[in-house]
Short mmCIF file of C-alpha atoms and ligand atoms in Angstrom, two decimals:
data_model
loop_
_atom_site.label_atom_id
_atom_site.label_comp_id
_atom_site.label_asym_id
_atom_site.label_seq_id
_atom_site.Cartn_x
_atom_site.Cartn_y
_atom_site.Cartn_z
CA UNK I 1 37.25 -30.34 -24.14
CA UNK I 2 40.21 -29.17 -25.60
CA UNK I 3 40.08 -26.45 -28.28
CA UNK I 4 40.82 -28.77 -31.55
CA UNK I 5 37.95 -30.54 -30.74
CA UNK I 6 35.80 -27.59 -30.46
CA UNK I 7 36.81 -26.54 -34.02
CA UNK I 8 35.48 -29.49 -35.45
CA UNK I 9 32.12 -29.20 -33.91
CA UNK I 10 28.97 -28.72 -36.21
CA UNK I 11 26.71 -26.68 -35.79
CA UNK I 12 24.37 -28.88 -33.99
CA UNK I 13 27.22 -29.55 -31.47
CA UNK I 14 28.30 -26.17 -30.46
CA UNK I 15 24.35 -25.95 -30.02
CA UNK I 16 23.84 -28.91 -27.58
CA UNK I 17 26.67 -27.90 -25.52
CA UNK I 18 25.86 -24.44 -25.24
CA UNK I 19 22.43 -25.17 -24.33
CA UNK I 20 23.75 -28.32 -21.43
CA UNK I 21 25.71 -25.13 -20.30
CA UNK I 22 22.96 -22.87 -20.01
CA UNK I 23 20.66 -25.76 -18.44
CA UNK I 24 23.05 -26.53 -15.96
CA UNK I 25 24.11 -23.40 -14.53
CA UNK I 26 22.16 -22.33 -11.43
CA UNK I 27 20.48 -19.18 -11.45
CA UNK I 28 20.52 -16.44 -8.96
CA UNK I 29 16.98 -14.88 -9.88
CA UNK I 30 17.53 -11.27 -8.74
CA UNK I 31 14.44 -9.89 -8.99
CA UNK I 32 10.95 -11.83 -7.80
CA UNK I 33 7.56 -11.32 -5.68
CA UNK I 34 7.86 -14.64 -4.07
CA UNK I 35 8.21 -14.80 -0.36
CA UNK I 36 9.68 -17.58 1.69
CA UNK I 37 7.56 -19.60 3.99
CA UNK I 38 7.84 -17.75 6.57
CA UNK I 39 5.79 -15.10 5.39
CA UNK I 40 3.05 -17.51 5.29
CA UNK I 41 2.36 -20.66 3.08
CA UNK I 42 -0.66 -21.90 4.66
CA UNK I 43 -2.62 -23.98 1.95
CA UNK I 44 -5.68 -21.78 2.68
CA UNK I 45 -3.40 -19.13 1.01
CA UNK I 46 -3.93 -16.42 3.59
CA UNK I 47 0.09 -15.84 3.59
CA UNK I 48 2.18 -14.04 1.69
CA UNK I 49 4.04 -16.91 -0.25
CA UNK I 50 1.47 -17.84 -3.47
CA UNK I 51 2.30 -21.14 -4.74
CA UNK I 52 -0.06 -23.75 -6.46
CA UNK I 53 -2.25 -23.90 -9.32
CA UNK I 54 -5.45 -21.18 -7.88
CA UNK I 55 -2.51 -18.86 -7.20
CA UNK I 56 -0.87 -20.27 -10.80
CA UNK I 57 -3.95 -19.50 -12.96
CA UNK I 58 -4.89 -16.39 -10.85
CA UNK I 59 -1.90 -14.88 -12.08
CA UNK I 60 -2.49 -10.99 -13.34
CA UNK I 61 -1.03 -11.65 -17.05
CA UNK I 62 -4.05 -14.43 -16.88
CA UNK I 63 -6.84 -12.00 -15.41
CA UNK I 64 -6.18 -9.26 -17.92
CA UNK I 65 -6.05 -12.32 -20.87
CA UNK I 66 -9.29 -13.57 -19.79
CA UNK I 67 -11.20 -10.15 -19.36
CA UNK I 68 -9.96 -10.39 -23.58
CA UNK I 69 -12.34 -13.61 -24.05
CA UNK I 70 -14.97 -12.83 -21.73
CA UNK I 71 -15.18 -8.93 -21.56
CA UNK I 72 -16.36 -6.69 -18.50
CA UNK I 73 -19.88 -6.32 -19.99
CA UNK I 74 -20.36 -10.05 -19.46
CA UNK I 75 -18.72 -10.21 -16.25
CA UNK I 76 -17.96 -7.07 -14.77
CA UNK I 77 -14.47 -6.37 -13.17
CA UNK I 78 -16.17 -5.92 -9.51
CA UNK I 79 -18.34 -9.87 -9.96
CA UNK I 80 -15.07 -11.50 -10.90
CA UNK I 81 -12.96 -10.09 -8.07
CA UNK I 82 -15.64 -10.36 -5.78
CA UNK I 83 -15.25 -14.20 -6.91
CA UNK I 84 -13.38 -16.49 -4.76
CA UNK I 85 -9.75 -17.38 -5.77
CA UNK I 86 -11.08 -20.93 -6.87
CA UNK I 87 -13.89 -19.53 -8.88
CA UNK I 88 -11.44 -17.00 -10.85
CA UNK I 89 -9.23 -19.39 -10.97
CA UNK I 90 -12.03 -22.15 -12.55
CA UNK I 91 -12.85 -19.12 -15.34
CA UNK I 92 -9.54 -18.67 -15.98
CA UNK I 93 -9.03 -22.26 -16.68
CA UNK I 94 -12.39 -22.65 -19.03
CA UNK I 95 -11.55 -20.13 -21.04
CA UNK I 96 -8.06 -19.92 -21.72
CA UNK I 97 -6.90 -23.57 -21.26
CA UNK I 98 -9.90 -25.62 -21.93
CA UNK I 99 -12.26 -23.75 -25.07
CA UNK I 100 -9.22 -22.06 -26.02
CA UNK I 101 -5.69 -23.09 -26.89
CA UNK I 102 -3.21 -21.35 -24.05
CA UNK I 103 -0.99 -20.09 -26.97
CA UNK I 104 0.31 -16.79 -25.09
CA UNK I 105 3.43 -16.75 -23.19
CA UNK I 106 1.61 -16.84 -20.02
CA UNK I 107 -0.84 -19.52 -21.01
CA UNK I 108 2.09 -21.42 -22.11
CA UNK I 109 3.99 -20.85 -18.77
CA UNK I 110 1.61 -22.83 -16.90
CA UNK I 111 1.61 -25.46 -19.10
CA UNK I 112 5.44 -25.70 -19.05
CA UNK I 113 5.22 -25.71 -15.52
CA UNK I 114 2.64 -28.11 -14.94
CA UNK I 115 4.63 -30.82 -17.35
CA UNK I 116 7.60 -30.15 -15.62
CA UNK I 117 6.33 -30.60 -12.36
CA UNK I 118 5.50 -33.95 -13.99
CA UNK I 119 2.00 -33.24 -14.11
CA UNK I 120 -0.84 -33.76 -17.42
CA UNK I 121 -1.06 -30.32 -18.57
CA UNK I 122 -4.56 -31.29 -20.58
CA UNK I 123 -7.27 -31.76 -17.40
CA UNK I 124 -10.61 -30.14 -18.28
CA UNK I 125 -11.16 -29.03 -14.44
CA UNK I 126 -8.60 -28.05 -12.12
CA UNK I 127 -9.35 -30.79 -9.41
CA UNK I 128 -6.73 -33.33 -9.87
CA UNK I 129 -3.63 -30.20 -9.96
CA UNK I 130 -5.43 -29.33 -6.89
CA UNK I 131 -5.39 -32.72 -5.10
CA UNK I 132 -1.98 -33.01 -6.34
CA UNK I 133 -0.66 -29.75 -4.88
CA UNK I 134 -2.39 -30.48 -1.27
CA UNK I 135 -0.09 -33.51 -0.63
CA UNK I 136 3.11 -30.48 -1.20
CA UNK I 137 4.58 -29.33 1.87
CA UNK I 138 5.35 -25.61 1.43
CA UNK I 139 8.93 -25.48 2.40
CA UNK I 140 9.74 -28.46 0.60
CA UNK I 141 7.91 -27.43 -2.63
CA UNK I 142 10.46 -24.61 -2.12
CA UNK I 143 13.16 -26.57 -2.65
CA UNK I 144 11.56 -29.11 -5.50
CA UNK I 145 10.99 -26.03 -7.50
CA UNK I 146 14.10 -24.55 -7.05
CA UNK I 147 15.69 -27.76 -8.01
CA UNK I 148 13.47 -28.19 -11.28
CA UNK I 149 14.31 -24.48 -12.35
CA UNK I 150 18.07 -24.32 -11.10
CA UNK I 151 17.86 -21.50 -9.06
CA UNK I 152 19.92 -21.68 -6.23
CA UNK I 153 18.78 -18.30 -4.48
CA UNK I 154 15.48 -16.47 -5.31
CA UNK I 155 15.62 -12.40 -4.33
CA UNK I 156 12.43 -11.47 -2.40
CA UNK I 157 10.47 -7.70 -3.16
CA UNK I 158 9.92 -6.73 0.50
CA UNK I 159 7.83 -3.41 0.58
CA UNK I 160 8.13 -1.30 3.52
CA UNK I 161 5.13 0.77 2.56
CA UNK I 162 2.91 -2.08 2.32
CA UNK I 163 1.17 -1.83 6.19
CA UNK I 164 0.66 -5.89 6.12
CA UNK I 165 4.18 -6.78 4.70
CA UNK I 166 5.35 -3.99 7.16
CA UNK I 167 3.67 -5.43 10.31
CA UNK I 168 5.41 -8.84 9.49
CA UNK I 169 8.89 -7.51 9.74
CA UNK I 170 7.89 -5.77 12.61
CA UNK I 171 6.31 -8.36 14.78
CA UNK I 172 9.03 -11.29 13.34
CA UNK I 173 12.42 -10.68 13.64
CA UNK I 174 13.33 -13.29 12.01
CA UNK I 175 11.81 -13.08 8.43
CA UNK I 176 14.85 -12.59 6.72
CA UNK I 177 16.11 -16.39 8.34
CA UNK I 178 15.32 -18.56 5.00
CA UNK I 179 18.94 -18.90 3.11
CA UNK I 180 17.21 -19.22 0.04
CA UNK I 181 15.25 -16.10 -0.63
CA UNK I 182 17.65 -12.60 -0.33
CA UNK I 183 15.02 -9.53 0.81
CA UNK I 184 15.03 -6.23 -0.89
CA UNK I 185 13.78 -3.18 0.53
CA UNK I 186 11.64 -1.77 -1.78
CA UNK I 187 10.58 1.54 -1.27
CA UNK I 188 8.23 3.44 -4.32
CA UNK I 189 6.15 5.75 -2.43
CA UNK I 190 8.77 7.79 -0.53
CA UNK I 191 9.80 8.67 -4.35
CA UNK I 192 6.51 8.82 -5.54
CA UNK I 193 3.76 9.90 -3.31
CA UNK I 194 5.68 11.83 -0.19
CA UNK I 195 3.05 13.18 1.23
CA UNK I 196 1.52 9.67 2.34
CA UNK I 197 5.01 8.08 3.03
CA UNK I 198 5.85 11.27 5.35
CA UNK I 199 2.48 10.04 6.86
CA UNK I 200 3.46 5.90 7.14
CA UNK I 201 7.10 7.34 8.61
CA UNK I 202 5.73 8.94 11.30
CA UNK I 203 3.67 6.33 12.25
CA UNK I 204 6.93 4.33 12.65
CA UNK I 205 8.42 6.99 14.81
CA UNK I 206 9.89 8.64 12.46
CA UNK I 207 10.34 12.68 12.98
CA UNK I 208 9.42 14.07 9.31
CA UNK I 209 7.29 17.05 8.18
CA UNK I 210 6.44 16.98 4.69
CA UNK I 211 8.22 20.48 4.20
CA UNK I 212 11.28 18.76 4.69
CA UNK I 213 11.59 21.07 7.50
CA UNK I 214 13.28 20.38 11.18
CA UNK I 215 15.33 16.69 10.77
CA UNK I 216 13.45 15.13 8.06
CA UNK I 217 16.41 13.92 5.82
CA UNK I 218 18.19 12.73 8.70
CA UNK I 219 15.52 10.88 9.67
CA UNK I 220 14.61 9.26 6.25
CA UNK I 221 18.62 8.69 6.46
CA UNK I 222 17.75 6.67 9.78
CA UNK I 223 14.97 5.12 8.37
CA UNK I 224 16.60 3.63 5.32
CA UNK I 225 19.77 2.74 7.37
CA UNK I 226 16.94 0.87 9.80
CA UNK I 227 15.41 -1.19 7.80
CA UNK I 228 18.35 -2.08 5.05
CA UNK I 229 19.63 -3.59 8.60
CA UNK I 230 16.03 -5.32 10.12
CA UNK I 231 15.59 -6.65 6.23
CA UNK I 232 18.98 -7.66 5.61
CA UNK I 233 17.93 -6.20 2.90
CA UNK I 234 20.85 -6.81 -0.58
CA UNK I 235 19.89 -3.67 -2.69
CA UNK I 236 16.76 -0.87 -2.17
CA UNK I 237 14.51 -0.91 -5.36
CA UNK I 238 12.18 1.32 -6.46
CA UNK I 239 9.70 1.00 -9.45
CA UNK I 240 9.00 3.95 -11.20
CA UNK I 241 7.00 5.92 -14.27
CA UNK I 242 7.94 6.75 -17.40
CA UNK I 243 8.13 10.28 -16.46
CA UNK I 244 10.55 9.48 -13.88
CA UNK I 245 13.64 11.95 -14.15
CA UNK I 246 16.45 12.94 -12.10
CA UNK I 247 16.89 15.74 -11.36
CA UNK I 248 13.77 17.54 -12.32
CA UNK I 249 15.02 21.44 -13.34
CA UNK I 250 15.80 23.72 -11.13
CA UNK I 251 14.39 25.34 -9.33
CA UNK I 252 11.32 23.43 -8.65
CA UNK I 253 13.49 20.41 -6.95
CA UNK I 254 10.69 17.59 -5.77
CA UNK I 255 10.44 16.29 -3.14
CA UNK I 256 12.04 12.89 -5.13
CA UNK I 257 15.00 14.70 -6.49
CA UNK I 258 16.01 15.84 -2.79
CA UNK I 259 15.39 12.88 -0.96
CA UNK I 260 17.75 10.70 -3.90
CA UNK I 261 20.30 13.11 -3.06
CA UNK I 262 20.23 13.81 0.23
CA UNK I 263 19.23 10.81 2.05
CA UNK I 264 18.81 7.69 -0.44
CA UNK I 265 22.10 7.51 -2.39
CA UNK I 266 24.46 8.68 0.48
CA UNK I 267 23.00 5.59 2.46
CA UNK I 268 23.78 3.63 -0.39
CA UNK I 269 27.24 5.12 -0.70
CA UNK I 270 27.42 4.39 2.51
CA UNK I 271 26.46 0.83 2.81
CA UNK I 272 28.37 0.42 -0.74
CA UNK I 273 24.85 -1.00 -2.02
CA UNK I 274 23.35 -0.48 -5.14
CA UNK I 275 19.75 0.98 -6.22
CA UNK I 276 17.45 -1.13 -8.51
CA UNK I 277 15.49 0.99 -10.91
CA UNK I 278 13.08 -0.03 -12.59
CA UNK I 279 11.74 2.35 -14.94
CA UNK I 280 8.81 2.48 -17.20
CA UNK I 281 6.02 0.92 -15.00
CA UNK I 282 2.14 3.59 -15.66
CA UNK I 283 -0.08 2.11 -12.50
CA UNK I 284 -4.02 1.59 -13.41
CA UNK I 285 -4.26 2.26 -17.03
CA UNK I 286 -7.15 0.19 -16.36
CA UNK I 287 -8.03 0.61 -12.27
CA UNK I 288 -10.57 -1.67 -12.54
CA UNK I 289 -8.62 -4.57 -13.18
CA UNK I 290 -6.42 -3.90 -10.32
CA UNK I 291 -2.99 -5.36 -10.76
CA UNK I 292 -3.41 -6.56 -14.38
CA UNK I 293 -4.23 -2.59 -15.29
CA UNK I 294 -0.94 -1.37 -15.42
CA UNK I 295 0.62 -0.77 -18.61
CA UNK I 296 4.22 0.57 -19.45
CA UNK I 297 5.62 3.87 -21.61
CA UNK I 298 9.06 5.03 -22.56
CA UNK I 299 10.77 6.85 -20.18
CA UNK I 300 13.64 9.68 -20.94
CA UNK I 301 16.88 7.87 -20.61
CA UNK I 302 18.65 10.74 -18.96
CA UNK I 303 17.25 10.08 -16.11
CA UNK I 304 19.58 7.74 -15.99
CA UNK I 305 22.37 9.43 -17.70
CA UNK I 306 22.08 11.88 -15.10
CA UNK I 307 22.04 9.51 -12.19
CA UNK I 308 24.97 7.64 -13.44
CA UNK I 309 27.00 10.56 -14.07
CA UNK I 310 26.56 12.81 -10.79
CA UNK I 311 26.78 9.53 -8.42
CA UNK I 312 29.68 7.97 -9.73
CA UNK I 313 30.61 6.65 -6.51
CA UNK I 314 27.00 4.73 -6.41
CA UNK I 315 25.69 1.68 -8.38
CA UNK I 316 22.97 1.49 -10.13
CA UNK I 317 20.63 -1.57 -11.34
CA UNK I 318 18.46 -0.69 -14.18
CA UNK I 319 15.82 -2.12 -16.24
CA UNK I 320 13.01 -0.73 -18.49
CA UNK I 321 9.78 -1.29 -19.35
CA UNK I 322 9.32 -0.05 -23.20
CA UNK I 323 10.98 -1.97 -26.06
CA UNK I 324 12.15 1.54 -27.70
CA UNK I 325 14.39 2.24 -24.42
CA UNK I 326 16.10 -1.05 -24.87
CA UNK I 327 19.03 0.27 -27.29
CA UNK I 328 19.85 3.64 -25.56
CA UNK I 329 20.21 1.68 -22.07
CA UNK I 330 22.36 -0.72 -23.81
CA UNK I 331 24.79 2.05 -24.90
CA UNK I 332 24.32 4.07 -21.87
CA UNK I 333 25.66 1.27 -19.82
CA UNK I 334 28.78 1.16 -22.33
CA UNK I 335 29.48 4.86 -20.85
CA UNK I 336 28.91 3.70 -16.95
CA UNK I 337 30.53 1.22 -14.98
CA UNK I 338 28.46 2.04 -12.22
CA UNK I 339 25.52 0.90 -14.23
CA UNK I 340 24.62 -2.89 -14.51
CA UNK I 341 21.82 -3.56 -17.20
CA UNK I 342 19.26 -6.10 -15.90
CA UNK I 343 16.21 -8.84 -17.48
CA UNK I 344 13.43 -8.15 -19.84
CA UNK I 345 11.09 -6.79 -17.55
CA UNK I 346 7.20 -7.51 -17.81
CA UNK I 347 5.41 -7.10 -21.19
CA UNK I 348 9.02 -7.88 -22.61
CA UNK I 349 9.24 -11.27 -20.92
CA UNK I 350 8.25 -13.18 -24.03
CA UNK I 351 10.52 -14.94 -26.74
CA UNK I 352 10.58 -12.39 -29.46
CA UNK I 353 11.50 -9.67 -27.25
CA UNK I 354 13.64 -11.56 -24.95
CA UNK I 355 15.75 -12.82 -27.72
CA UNK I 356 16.12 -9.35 -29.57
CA UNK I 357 17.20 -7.36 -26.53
CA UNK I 358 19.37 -10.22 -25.21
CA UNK I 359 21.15 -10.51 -28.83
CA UNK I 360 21.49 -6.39 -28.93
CA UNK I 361 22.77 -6.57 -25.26
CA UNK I 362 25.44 -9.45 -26.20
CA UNK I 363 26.56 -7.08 -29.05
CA UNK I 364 26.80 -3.65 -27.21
CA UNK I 365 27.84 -5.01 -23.79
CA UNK I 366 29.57 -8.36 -23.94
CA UNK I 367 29.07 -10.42 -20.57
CA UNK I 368 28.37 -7.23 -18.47
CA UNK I 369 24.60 -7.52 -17.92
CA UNK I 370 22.15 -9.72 -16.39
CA UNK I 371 19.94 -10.81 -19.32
CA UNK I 372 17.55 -12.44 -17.07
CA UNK I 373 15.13 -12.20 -14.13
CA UNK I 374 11.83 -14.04 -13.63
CA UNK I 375 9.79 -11.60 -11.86
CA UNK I 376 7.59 -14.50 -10.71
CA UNK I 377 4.86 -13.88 -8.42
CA UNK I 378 4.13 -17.26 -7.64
CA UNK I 379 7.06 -19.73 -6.45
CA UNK I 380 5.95 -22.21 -9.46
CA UNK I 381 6.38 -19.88 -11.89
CA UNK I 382 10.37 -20.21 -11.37
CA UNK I 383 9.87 -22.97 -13.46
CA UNK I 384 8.96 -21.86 -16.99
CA UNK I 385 9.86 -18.45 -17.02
CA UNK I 386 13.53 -19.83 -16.36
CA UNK I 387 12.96 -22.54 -19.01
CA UNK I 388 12.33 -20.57 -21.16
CA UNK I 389 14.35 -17.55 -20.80
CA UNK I 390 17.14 -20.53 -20.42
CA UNK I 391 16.23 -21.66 -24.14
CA UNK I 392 16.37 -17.86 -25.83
CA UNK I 393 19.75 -17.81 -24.30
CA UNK I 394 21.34 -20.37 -25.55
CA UNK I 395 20.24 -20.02 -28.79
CA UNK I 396 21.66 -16.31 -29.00
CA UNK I 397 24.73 -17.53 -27.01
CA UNK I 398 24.85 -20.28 -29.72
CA UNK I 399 24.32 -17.72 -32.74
CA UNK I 400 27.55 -15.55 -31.25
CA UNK I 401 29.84 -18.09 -30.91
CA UNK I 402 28.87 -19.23 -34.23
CA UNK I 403 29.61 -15.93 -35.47
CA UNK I 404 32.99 -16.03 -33.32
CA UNK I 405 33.87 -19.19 -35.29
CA UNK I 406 33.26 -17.76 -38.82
CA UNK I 407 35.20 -14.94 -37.88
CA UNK I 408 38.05 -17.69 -36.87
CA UNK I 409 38.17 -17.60 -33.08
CA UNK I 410 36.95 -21.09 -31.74
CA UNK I 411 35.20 -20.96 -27.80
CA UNK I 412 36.50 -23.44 -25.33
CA UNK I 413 33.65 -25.64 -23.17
CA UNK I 414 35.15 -23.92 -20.34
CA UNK I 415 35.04 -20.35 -21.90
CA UNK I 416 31.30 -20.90 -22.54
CA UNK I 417 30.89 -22.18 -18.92
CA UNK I 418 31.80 -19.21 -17.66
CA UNK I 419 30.43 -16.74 -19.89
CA UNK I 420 27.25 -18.42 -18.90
CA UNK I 421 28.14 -18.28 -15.39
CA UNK I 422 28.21 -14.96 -15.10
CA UNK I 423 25.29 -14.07 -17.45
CA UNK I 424 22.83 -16.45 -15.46
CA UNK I 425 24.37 -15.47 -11.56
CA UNK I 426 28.09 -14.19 -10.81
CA UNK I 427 27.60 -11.02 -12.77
CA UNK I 428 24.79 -10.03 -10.55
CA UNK I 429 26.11 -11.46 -7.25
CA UNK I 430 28.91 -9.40 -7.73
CA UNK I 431 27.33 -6.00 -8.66
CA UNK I 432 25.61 -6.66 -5.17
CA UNK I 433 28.58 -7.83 -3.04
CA UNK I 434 27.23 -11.35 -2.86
CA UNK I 435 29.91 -14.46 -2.79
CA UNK I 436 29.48 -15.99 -6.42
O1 FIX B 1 7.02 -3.17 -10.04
C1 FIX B 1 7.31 -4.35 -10.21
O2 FIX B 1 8.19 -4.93 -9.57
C2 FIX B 1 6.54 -5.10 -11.27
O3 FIX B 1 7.32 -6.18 -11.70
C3 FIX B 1 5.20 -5.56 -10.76
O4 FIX B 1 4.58 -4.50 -10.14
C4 FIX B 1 4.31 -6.15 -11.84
O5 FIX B 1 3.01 -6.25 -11.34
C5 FIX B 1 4.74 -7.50 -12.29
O6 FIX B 1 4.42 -8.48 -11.67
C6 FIX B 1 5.51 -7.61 -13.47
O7 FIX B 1 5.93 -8.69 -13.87
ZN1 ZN B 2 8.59 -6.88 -10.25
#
């Protein structure tokens, strides 16, 4: 389309193509909790890969939205996890999707995903989603949903200090074999609870002391290096609490401060690979509702400040948790080119929020972020959260180069192809040292 023509388009045309745009650009999702197959996929749902509609409805936004309609002194935390994942999963559906209309942005993600996956989002009972999802094949589900959501590479969470995810990788060398998922190597608890990671590394053969005395760095050095290399791993990630800073003042160093600098960000440097924070995340606010207990807080952004400035030779992936750190990452990142901003993360996965940060971002950084990742759990999930993340998108994308037009500059299809390219993949894939 030539640029005259895209002067005369209304309104309602520069809408429709920027939306086909965003629609038909494939996704790399960079950050998920879905496994591949060969983690497991068995349709008794004793691997690691949760797909279908128990694992669907079971989803922890759904558990802590049903303990709002049917409260723990009806049924207590312990009776509905001691349920099985049908029976939660039955609960869930009664009360949220059948006496109650599934208004939330989780509810809703279901449904989208259900209708796109061409199924009746309206059944009172569960049965006929789960006859329908017993004639999928697991690895070819893979690929269906990919398809329907336009994702051409999903990025795994692979936790080295969980002992079952662990034992995989160390039994099967070949986990990291399936093209379509990317591993990360995901390591909170050597940052956040030393004392039991020194424990888990010396398991492995690893010669630490939790003084940090004899060759412990070089050995967490070794470690890292190790398993970046078994994982094939395409960044290290950590998750982290609002009180997360770097460094913490002198002179009581922690044991997190030292092993960031000493062992974690000269590996990176090394391996020129970045480091994924993700800051913000407070673990069982509620323990008794396991996963869906977590909550978020505001973090100081100087942590990051900090980070960015003392390792400018390292990269850094960051996203936060609380809606009031939004802006001062935004303009942090317009002082660091070692720092790519990343997705609406959690609790801010929902229109509003989505489209206010990804509007501030557009303003403050141009093209230079990632506005989006899914975060799914569940490989079916894909689905809606990219739908719908895909829709916010384009209408902000729309809304600037409306704006852009008003102030007498007129986009080209193939300028907004690109832009959107690199919003919804390249930007990312390059930060990483992927091909794009
Ligand atoms: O730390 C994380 O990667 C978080 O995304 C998860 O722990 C969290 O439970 C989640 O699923 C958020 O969407
Ligand atoms: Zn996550």
């Amino acid at each position: 389309m030539t640029e005259q023509t895209i002067q005369r388009l209304d309104p309602a045309a520069l809408a429709s193509l920027v939306s086909t745009a965003v629609a038909e650009q494939p996704v790399t999702d960079l950050h998920t909790h879905v496994f591949s197959p060969l983690f497991g996929a068995s349709p008794d749902h004793h691997g690691l890969m949760l797909w279908g509609i128990d694992d669907l409805v079971t989803y922890h936004y759904l558990i802590a939205e049903v303990f709002r309609v049917v409260p723990s002194n009806e049924l207590p935390y312990y009776s509905f996890f001691a349920m099985s994942k049908q029976e939660q999963a039955d609960h869930i559906w009664k009360h949220l999707f059948v006496e109650r209309t599934p208004l939330s942005e989780a509810c809703r993600g279901v449904i989208t995903t259900l209708s796109k996956l061409g199924l009746d989002p309206h059944e009172k009972t569960l049965e006929p989603y789960r006859q329908w999802f017993s004639e999928q094949e697991p690895g070819a589900f893979v690929d269906k949903v990919m398809q329907v959501a336009n994702v051409d590479q999903i990025t795994m969470t692979n936790a080295f200090f969980d002992d079952n995810e662990r034992h995989m990788w160390m039994h099967n060398p070949d986990l990291a074999g399936d093209a379509r998922f990317a591993p990360v190597l995901r390591i909170d608890k050597l940052l956040l609870d030393w004392p039991a990671a020194s424990n888990v590394l010396r398991e492995c053969g690893y010669d630490v002391r939790v003084d940090f005395s004899g060759q412990t760095m070089d050995e967490i050095t070794r470690m890292l290096h190790e398993w970046i290399e078994k994982m094939k791993a395409v960044y290290v990630a950590t998750s982290l609490p609002p009180e997360f800073h770097y460094p913490t003042l002198p002179p009581e160093r922690n044991h997190a401060d030292r092993i960031i600098r000493d062992a974690l960000l000269p590996v990176l440097h090394e391996r020129n690979m970045p480091w994924a924070l993700m800051i913000g995340a407070r673990r069982g606010a509620n323990p008794a509702l396991q996963a869906a207990g977590d909550m978020g807080g505001r973090a100081d952004i100087n942590a990051v400040v900090n980070l960015c400035r003392q390792f400018q030779d390292n990269r850094f992936m960051v996203t936060m948790l609380s809606r009031e750190n939004q802006h001062e990452l935004a303009v942090v990142a317009r002082k660091f080119g070692n720092l790519f901003v990343f997705g609406c993360w959690w609790f801010l996965n929902n229109p509003s929020l989505i489209e206010e940060m990804t509007r501030m971002r557009l303003e403050l950084l141009g093209t230079t972020f990632a506005p989006q990742h899914s975060d799914a759990r569940i490989l079916d999930q894909l689905v809606y959260k990219w739908d719908h993340s895909r829709k916010i998108i384009a209408k902000v994308l729309t809304d600037k180069y409306s704006d852009l037009a008003a102030s007498g500059y007129h986009v080209t299809e193939e300028q907004i192809r690109k832009d959107v390219a690199m919003l919804l993949r390249d930007n990312y894939r390059k930060f990483v040292g992927l091909p794009t």
